[in-house]
XYZ file of C-alpha atoms in Angstrom:
92
model
C 109.037 372.229 256.207
C 110.808 373.843 253.722
C 111.553 369.736 252.987
C 108.285 368.507 252.889
C 107.224 371.290 250.616
C 110.459 370.541 248.141
C 109.886 367.440 248.557
C 113.038 365.918 247.452
C 114.483 363.219 250.019
C 111.465 359.469 249.148
C 110.711 360.519 252.622
C 109.495 363.631 251.932
C 107.961 362.502 248.484
C 105.555 359.846 250.154
C 104.364 362.116 252.884
C 103.075 364.467 250.379
C 101.824 362.475 248.248
C 99.863 360.847 251.190
C 98.860 364.419 251.388
C 97.701 364.366 248.167
C 95.517 361.576 248.455
C 93.997 362.639 251.824
C 92.886 366.131 250.221
C 91.393 363.926 247.193
C 90.099 361.070 249.374
C 88.548 364.070 252.045
C 86.945 366.227 249.196
C 85.440 362.773 247.887
C 83.855 362.447 251.674
C 82.556 366.174 251.516
C 81.071 365.638 248.318
C 83.525 368.083 245.971
C 85.240 365.724 244.345
C 84.906 365.370 240.671
C 86.313 363.416 238.293
C 88.940 365.838 236.834
C 90.775 365.297 240.041
C 92.188 361.868 239.619
C 94.266 363.243 237.181
C 95.516 366.016 238.177
C 96.463 364.490 241.581
C 97.954 361.077 239.408
C 99.882 363.050 237.715
C 100.886 365.018 241.008
C 101.738 361.755 242.270
C 103.996 360.383 239.084
C 106.346 363.757 239.158
C 106.575 362.527 242.921
C 107.241 358.939 242.053
C 108.950 360.275 239.370
C 111.722 361.774 241.200
C 112.764 358.937 243.602
C 115.538 357.946 244.148
C 114.511 354.304 245.860
C 114.008 351.694 242.589
C 111.715 349.428 244.934
C 109.723 352.143 246.426
C 109.237 353.769 242.944
C 107.988 350.605 241.171
C 106.041 349.721 243.788
C 104.745 353.547 244.402
C 104.152 353.401 240.757
C 101.708 350.110 240.604
C 99.868 351.726 243.787
C 99.176 354.693 242.147
C 97.555 353.415 238.832
C 95.302 350.975 240.824
C 94.560 354.443 243.296
C 93.220 355.814 239.896
C 91.612 353.300 237.825
C 89.200 352.651 241.829
C 89.252 356.133 241.872
C 87.776 356.647 238.496
C 84.680 354.245 238.770
C 83.244 356.142 242.153
C 80.348 358.580 241.345
C 78.982 359.960 244.631
C 79.918 358.992 248.285
C 76.571 357.507 249.101
C 76.487 355.959 246.277
C 80.231 354.701 246.893
C 79.039 353.901 250.789
C 75.177 351.703 249.665
C 77.647 349.377 247.293
C 79.795 349.457 249.732
C 77.235 348.023 252.080
C 75.062 346.045 249.624
C 78.361 343.871 249.572
C 79.501 344.653 245.915
C 83.096 345.476 247.444
C 83.612 342.373 249.844
C 85.059 339.758 247.755
């Protein structure tokens, strides 16, 4: 719908952000992910957040995107990441 494509409401912006994240994670999963994807998507996410009206959502999503960018920047390839997860690197 036009609402999702234009992403004017806070709700539509969140849906669009989820879509960007899903595509980026899928690219990582299928081995088509490159590090420049992180900055490109983070910029789009920040733009979506910048236009939000809800102050709490804006703040919390800003924190999420910052952490997401940090975590994604540390990833190499899907097989390497899975190996690290299985070996216990990501378990606290």
